[in-house]
CSV table of C-alpha atoms in Angstrom, one decimal:
chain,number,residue,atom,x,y,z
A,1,UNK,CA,-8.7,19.5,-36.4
A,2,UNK,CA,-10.6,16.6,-35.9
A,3,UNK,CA,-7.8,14.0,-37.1
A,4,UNK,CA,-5.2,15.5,-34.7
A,5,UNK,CA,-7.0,15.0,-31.7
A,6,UNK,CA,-7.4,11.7,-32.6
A,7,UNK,CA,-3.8,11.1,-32.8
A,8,UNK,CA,-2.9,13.2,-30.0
A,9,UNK,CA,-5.7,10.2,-28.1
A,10,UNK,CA,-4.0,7.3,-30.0
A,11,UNK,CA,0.0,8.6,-29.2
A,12,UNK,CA,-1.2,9.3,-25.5
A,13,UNK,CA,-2.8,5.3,-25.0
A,14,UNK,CA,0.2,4.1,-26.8
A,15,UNK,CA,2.8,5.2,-24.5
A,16,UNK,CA,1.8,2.5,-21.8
A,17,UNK,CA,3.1,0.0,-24.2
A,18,UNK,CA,6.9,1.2,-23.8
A,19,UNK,CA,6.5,-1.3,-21.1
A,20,UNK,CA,7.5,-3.7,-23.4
A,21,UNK,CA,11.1,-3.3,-22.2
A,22,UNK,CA,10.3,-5.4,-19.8
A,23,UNK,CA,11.2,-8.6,-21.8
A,24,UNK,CA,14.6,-7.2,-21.5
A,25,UNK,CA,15.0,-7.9,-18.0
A,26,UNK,CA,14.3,-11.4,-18.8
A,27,UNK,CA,18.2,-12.2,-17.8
A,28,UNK,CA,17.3,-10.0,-14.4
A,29,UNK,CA,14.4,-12.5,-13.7
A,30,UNK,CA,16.2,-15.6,-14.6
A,31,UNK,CA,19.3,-14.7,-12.0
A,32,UNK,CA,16.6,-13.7,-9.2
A,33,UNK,CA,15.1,-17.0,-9.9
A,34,UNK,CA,18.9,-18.8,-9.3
A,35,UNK,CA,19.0,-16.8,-6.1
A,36,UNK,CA,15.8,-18.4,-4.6
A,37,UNK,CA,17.3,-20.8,-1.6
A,38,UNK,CA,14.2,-23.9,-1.5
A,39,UNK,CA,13.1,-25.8,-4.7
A,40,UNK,CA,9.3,-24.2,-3.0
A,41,UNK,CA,10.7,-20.5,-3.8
A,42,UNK,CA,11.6,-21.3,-6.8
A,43,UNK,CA,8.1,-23.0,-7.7
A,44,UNK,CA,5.9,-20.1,-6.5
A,45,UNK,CA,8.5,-17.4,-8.2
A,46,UNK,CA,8.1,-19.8,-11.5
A,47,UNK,CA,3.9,-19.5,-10.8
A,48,UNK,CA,4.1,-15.8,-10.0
A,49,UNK,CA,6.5,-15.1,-13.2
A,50,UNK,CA,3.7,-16.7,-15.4
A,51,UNK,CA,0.9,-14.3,-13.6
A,52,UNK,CA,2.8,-11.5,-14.3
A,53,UNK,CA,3.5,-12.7,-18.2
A,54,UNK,CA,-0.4,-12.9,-18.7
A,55,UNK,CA,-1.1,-9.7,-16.9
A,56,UNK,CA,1.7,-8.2,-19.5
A,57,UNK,CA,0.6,-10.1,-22.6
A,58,UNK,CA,-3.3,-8.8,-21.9
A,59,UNK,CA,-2.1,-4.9,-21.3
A,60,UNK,CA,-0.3,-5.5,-24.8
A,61,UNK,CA,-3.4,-6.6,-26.5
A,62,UNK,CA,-5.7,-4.1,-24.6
A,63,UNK,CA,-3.9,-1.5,-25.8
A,64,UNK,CA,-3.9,-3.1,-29.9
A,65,UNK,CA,-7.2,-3.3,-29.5
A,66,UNK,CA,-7.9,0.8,-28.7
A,67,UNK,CA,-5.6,1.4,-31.2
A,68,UNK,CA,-7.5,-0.8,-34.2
A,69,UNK,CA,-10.4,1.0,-33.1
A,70,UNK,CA,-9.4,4.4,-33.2
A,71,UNK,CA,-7.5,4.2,-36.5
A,72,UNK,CA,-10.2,2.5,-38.3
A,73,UNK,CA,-13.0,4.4,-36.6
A,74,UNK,CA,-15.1,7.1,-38.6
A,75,UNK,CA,-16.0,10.4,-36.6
A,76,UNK,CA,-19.9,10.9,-36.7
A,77,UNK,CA,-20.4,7.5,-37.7
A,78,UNK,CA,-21.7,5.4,-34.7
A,79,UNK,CA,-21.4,2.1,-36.6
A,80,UNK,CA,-17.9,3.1,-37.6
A,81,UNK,CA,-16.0,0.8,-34.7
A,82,UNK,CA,-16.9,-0.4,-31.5
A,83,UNK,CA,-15.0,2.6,-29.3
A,84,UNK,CA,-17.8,4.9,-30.8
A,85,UNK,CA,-21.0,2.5,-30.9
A,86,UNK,CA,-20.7,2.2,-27.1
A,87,UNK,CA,-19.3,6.1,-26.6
A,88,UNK,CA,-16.1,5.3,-25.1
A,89,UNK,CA,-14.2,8.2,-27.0
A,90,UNK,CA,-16.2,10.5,-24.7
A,91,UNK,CA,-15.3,8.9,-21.4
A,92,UNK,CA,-11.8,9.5,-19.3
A,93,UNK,CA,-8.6,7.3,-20.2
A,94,UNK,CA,-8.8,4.8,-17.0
A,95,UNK,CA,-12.3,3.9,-18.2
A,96,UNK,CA,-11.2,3.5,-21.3
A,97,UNK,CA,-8.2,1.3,-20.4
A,98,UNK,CA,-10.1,-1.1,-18.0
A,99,UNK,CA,-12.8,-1.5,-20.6
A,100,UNK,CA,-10.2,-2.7,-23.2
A,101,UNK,CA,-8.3,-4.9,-20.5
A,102,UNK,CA,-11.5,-6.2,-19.7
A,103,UNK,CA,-12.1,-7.2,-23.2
A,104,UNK,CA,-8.7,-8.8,-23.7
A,105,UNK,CA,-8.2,-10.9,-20.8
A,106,UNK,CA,-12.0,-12.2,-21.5
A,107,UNK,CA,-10.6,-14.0,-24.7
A,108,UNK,CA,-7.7,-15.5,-22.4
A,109,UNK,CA,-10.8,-17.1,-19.6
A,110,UNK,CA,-14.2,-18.1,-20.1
A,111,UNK,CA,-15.3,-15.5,-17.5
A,112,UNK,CA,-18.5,-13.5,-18.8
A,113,UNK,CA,-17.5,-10.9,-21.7
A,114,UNK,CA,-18.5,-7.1,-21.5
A,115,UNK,CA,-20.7,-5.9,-24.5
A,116,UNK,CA,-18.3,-5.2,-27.0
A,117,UNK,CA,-18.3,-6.0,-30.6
A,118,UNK,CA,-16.7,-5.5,-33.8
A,119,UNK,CA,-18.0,-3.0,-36.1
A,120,UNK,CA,-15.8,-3.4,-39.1
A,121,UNK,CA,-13.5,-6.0,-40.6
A,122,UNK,CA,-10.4,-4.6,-39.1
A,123,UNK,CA,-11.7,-4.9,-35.5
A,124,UNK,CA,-13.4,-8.4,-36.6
A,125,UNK,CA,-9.9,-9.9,-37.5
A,126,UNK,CA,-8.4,-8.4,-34.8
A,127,UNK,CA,-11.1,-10.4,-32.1
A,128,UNK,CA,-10.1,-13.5,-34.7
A,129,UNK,CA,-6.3,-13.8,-33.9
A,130,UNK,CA,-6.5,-13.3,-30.1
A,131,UNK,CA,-9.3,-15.6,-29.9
A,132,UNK,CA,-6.6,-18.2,-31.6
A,133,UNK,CA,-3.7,-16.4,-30.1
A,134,UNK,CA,-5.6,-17.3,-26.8
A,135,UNK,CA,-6.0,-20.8,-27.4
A,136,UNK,CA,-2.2,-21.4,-27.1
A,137,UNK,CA,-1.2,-19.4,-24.7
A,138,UNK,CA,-3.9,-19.8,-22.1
A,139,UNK,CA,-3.7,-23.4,-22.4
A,140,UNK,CA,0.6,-22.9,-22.0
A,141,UNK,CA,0.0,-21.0,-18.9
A,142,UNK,CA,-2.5,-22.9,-17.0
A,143,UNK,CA,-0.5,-26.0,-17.8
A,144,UNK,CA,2.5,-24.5,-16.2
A,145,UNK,CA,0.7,-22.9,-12.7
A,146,UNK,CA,-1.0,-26.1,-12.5
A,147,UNK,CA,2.3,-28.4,-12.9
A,148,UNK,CA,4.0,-25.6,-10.0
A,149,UNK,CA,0.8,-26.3,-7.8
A,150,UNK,CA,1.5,-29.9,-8.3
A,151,UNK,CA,5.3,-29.8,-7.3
A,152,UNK,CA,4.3,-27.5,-4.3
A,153,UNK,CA,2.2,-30.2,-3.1
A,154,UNK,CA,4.4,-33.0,-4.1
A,155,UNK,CA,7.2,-31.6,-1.9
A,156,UNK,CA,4.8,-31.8,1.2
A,157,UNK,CA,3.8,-35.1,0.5
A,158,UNK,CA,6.8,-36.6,0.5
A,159,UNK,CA,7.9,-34.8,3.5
A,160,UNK,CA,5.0,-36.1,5.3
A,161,UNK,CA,5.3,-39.8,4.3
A,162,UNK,CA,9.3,-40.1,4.8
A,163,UNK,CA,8.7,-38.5,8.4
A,164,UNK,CA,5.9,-40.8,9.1
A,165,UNK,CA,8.0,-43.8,7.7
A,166,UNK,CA,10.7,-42.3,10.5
A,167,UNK,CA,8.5,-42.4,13.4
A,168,UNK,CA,6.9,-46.1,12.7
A,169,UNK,CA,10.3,-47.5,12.5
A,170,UNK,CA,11.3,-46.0,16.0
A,171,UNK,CA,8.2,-47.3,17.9
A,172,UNK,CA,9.0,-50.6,16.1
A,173,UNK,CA,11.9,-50.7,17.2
A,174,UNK,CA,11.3,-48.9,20.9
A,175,UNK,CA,13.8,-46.3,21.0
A,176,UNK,CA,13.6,-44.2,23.6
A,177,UNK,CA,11.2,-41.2,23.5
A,178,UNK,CA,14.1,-38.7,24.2
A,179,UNK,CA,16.7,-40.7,21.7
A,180,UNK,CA,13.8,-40.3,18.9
A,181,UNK,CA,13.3,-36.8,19.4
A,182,UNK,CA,16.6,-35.6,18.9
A,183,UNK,CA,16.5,-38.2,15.7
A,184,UNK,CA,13.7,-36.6,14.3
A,185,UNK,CA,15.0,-33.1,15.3
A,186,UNK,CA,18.4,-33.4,13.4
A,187,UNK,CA,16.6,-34.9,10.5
A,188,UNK,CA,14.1,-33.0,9.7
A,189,UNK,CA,16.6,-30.1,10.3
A,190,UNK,CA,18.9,-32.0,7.9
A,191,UNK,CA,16.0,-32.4,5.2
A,192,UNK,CA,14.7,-28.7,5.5
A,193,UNK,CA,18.8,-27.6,4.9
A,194,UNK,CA,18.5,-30.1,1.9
A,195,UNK,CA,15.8,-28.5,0.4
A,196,UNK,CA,16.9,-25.0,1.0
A,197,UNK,CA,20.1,-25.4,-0.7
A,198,UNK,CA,21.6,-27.9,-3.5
A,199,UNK,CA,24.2,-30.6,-2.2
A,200,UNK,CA,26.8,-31.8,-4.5
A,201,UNK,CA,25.0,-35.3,-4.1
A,202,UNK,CA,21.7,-34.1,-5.8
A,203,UNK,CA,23.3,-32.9,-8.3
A,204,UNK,CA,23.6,-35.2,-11.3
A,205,UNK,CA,25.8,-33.7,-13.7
A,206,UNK,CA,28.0,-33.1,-11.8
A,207,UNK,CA,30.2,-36.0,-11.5
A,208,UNK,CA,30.9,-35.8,-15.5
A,209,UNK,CA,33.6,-33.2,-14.3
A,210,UNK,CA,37.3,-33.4,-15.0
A,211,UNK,CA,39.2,-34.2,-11.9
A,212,UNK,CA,40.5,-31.0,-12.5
A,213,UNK,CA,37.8,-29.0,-13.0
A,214,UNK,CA,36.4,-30.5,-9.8
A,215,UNK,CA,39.2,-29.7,-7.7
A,216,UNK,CA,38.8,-26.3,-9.0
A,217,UNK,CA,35.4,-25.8,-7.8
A,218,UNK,CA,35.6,-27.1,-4.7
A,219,UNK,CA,38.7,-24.8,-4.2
A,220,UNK,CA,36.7,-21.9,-5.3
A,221,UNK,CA,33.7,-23.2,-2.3
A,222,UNK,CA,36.5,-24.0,0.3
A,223,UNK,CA,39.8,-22.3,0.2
A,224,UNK,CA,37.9,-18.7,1.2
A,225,UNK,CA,37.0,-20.0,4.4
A,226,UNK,CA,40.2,-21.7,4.9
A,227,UNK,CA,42.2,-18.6,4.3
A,228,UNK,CA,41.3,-16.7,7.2
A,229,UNK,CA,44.8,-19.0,8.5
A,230,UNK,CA,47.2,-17.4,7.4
A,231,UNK,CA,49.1,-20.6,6.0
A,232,UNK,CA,46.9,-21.4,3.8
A,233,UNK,CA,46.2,-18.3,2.6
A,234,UNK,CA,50.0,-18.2,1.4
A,235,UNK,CA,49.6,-21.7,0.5
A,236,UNK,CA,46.8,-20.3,-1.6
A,237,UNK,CA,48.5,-17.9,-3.4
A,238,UNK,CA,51.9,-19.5,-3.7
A,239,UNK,CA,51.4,-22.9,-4.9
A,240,UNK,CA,47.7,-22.9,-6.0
A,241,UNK,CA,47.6,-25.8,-7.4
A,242,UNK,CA,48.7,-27.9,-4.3
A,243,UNK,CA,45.8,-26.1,-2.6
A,244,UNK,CA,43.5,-27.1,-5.1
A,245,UNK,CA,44.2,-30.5,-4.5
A,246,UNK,CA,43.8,-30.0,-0.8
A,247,UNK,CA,40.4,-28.5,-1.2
A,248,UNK,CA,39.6,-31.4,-3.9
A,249,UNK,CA,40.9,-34.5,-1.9
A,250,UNK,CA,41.4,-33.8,1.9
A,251,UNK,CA,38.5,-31.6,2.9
A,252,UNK,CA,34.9,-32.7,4.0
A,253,UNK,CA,32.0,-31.0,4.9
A,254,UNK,CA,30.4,-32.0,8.4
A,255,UNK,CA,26.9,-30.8,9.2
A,256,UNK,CA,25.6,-30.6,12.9
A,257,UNK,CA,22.6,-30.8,14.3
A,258,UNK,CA,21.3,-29.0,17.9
A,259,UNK,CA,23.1,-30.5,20.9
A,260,UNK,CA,25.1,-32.8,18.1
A,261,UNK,CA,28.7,-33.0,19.2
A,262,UNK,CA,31.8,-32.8,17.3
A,263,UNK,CA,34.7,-34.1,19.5
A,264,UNK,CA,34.9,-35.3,23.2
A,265,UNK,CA,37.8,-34.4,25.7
A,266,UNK,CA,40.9,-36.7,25.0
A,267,UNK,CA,39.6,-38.4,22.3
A,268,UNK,CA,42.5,-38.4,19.3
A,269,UNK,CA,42.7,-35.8,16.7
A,270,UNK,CA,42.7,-36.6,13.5
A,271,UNK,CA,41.2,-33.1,11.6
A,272,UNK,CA,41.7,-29.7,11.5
A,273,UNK,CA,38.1,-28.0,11.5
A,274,UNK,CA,37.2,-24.4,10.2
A,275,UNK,CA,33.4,-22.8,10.9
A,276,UNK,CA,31.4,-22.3,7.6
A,277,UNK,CA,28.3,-21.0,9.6
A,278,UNK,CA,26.6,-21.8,12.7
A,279,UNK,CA,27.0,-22.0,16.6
A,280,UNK,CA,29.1,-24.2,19.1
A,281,UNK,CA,30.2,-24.4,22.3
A,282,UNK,CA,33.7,-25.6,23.4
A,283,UNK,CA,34.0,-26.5,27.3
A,284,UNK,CA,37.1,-28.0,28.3
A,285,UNK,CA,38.1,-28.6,31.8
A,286,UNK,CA,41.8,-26.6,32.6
A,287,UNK,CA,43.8,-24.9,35.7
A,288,UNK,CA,40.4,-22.2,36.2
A,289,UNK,CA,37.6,-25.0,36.5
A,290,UNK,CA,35.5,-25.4,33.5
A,291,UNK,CA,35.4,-22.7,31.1
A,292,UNK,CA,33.4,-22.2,28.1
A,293,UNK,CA,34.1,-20.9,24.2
A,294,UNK,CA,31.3,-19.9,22.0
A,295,UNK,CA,32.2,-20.1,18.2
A,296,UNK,CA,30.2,-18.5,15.8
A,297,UNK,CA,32.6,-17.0,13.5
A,298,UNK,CA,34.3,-18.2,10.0
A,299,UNK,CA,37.7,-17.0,10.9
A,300,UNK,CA,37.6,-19.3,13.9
A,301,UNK,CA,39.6,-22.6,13.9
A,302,UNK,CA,40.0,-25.9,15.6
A,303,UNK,CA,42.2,-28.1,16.4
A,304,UNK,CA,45.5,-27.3,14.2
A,305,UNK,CA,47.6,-29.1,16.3
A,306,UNK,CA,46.1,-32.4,14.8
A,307,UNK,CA,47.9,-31.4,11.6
A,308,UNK,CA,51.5,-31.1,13.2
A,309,UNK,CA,51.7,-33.6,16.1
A,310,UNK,CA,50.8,-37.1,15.9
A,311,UNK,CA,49.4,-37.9,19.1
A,312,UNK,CA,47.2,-35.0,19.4
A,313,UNK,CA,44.4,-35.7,21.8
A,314,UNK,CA,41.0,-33.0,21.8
A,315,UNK,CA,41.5,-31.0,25.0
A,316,UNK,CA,37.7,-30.0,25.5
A,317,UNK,CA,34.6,-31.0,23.9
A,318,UNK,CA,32.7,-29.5,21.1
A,319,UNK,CA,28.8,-29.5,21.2
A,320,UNK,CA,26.9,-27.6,18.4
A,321,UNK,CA,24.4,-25.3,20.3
A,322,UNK,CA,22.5,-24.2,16.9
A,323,UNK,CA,23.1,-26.2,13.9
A,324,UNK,CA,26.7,-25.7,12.0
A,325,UNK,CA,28.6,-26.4,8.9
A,326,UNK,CA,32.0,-27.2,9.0
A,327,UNK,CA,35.0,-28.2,6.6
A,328,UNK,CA,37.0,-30.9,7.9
A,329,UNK,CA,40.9,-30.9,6.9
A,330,UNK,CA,42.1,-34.8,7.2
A,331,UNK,CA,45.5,-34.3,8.9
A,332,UNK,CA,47.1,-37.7,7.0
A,333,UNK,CA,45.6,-36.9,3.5
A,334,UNK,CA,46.7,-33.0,3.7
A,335,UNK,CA,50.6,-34.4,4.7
A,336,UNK,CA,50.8,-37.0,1.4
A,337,UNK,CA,49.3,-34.1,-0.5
A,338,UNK,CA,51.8,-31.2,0.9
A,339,UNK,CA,55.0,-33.2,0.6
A,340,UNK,CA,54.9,-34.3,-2.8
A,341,UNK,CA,55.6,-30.4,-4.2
A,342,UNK,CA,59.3,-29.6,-2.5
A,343,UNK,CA,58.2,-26.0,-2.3
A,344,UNK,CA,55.3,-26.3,-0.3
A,345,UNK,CA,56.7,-29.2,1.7
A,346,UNK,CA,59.7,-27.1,3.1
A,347,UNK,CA,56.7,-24.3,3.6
A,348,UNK,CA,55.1,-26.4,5.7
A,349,UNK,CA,57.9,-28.0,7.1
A,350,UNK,CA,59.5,-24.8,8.7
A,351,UNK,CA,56.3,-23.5,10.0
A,352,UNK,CA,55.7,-27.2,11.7
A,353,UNK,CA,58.7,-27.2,13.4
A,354,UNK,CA,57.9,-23.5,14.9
A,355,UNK,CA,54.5,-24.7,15.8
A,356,UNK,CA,55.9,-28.0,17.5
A,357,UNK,CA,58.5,-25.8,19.6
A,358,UNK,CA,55.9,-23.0,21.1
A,359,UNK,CA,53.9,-26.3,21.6
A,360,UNK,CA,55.8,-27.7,23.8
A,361,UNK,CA,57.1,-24.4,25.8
A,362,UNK,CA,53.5,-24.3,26.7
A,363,UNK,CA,52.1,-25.1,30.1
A,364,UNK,CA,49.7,-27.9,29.5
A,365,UNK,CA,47.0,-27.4,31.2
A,366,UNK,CA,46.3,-24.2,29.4
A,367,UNK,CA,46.3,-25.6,26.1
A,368,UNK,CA,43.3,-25.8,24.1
A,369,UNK,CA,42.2,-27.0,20.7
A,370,UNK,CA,41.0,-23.1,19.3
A,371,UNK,CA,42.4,-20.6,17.5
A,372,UNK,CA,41.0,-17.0,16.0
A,373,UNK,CA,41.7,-15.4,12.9
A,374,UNK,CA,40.5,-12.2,15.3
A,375,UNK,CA,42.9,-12.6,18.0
A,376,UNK,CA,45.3,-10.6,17.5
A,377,UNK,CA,47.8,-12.8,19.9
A,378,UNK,CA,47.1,-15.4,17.6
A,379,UNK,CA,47.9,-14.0,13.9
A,380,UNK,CA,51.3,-12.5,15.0
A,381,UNK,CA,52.2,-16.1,16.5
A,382,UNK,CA,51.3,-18.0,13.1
A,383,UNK,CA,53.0,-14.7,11.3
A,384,UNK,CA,56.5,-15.2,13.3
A,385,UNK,CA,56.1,-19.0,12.3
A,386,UNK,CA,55.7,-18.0,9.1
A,387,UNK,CA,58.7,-15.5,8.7
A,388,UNK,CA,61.4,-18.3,9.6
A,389,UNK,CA,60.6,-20.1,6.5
A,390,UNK,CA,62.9,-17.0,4.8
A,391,UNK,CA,65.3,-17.7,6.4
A,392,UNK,CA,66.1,-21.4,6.2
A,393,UNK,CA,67.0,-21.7,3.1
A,394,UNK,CA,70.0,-22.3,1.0
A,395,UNK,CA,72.4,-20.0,-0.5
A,396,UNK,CA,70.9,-20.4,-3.7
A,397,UNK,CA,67.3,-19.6,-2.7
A,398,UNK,CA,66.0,-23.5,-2.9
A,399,UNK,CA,65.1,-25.2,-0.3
A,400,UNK,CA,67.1,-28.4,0.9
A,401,UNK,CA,65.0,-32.0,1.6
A,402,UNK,CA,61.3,-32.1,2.0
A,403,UNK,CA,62.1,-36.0,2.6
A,404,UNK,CA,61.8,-35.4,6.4
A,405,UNK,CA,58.9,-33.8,5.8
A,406,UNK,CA,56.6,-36.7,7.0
A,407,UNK,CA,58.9,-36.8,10.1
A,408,UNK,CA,57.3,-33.4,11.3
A,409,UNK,CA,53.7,-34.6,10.3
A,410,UNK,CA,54.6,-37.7,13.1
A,411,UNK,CA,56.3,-35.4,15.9
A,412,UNK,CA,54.7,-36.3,19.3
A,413,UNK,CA,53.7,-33.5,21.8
A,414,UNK,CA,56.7,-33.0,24.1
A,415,UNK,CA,59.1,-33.9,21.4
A,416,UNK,CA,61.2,-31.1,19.9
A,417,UNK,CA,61.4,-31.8,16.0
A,418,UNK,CA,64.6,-32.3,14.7
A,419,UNK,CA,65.4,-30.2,12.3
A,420,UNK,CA,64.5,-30.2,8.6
A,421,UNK,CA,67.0,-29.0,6.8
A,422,UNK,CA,68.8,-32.1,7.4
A,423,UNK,CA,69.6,-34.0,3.6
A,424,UNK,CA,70.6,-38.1,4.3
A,425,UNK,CA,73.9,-38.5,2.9
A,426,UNK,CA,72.9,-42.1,1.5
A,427,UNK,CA,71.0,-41.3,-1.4
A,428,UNK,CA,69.2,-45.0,-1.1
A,429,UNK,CA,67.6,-43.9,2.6
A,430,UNK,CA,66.8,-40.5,1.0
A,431,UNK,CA,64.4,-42.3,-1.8
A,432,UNK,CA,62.9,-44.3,1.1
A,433,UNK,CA,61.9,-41.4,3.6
A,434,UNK,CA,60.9,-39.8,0.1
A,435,UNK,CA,58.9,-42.9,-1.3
A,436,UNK,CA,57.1,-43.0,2.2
């Protein structure tokens, strides 16, 4: 009968608005949105979210709006309700859909409205509410793309005036042409990096953190990278909490810029360095001319002999081809760190004094300052370091002094370290070598 086809039209209209289970991906949204890499991305994704929500909230009311219609509508009665008055019932669904979408998002603008009116008080409310409905929310929305718009062009204005701040200063001050392009190069590549990420520095809550809590984070940020060495990946996992403190206290991030360079040929060590992204070169002058390294991969590492022998000088130099990330591991700040636990002291002890002795049976003019987590070579070196730890230690499965600890961190190239095991009889000297 009559009455059923009309539902069968209602139920058929109404099954667009299971799209209403969008709103549950609200959370899916909001973690997109925390993925966006630029403050712009995350503008223009804020503007495009709002688009979308007004398309969404005018299908919504397109579709109430068929619905009032048709269940308050009269068959044979023309007057009855609007759907009916301009012969819409007889038309196919699409036409019927972008008629009532038309009519909805008309309440939301002041574009011009299509001829449709109520024809009963049902229908007449209806218009009512969305009219005020419309009020609010159109007002909201607007408010919010216009504010985005703003920021968007905030962002280049500021851009624009610091850089043009930049290059005043240089002519004032006549630097070279060549010396002020590679300025502005590596800052507006610094600037751009800024913006497309978040630096602990711009963030302002962050210093309320615990110390604690603090270390823990930037453990969580550092200690993968620094794991692909296989000390501090045991130092990772068997005394966390002195690598924690070594993420927290001793590591630095350094940022280069094209043609920036690190470290210069004989210049003195005083880090350990591990690649966090980007490219460099390493040329270094040995027994074969003047051979060059490209780095481009986190398991790479440089310059770990800064950490164990005192005098240390860089045996190449390091030049940043693209621009680079790197963590920085301060060789004196990591040693007062290490040697306060005795566990991880006589760790790092043992594995010193390996890495001191294959040192110095080297030939040295084929030393470098790089290492590779890939080379195989390499990891089965560190590994047989590592495996003599097991066995120097006591009878009872403790390890004896960490006091000459520091003693290792001081060892000179071409000096065989004496060996650690050794506990000072005078228990006075001990609490010096200890204190120190």
């Amino acid at each position: 009968d009559l009455t059923t086809i009309r539902l069968i039209r209602i139920m058929r209209l109404v099954r667009v608005v299971r799209l209403v289970r969008v709103f549950k991906l609200s959370w899916l949204l909001e973690s997109f949105e925390d993925m966006m890499s630029s403050e712009s991305s995350g503008i223009l994704f804020k503007i495009l979210r709002m688009i979308m929500t007004l398309i969404l909230i005018n299908h919504l009311i397109a579709c109430s709006w068929y619905l009032v219609s048709e269940v308050t509508g009269e068959d044979g009665n023309v007057e009855s309700s609007w759907i009916r008055q301009q012969s819409l019932h007889l038309e196919p669904l699409s036409s019927q859909y972008i008629t009532c979408f038309h009519w909805s998002i008309t309440q939301f603008t002041p574009a011009s409205k299509p001829l449709i009116q109520p024809q009963n008080s049902a229908e007449r409310t209806f218009a009512v509410s969305i009219v005020v409905f419309a009020l609010i929310v159109f007002a909201f929305i607007v408010g919010g793309i216009s504010s985005g718009l703003a920021q968007l062009r905030s962002l280049s204005e500021e851009r624009s005036k610091e850089f043009w701040k930049l290059r005043r200063y240089l002519r004032q001050n006549a630097v070279p042409m060549t010396l002020s392009a590679r300025i502005q190069r590596y800052l507006e590549h610094t600037f751009d990096r800024q913006r497309a990420g978040v630096s602990s520095k711009s963030v302002n809550v962050l210093p309320l953190l615990s110390r604690p809590l603090h270390e823990e984070m930037e453990h969580a940020i550092r200690m993968p990278i620094m794991s692909y060495h296989p000390l501090f990946k045991h130092l990772n996992s068997e005394a966390e909490m002195v690598a924690m403190h070594v993420a927290g206290d001793s590591v630095t991030c350094r940022y280069l810029g094209h043609d920036d360079v690190l470290f210069v040929q004989e210049e003195p060590a005083k880090h350990m360095y591990f690649i966090r992204r980007g490219h460099l070169l390493y040329t270094y002058t040995g027994l074969f001319g003047e051979p060059q390294k490209r780095l481009d991969e986190v398991d790479d590492w440089i310059s770990e002999p800064a950490l164990w022998a005192g005098n240390w000088q860089h045996r190449g130099r390091l030049q940043a081809v693209h621009s680079a990330n790197l963590l920085a591991l301060d060789a004196a700040s990591f040693a007062a760190i290490v040697c306060k636990v005795r566990s991880a002291a006589w760790a790092i002890c043992m594995y010193a004094r390996a890495y001191i002795e294959w040192l110095n049976s080297q030939n040295e003019d084929l030393l470098d300052d790089l290492a590779s987590g890939s080379d195989a070579a390499t990891m089965a070196r560190i590994k047989g370091f590592m495996e003599l730890r097991k066995n120097s230690v006591d009878g009872d499965g403790t390890s004896s002094s960490s006091s000459t600890f520091m003693h290792i961190f001081a060892a000179r190239k071409k000096e065989l370290v004496r060996s650690a095991s050794t506990v000072p009889s005078d228990e006075a000297e001990q609490e010096r070598l200890e204190a120190i």
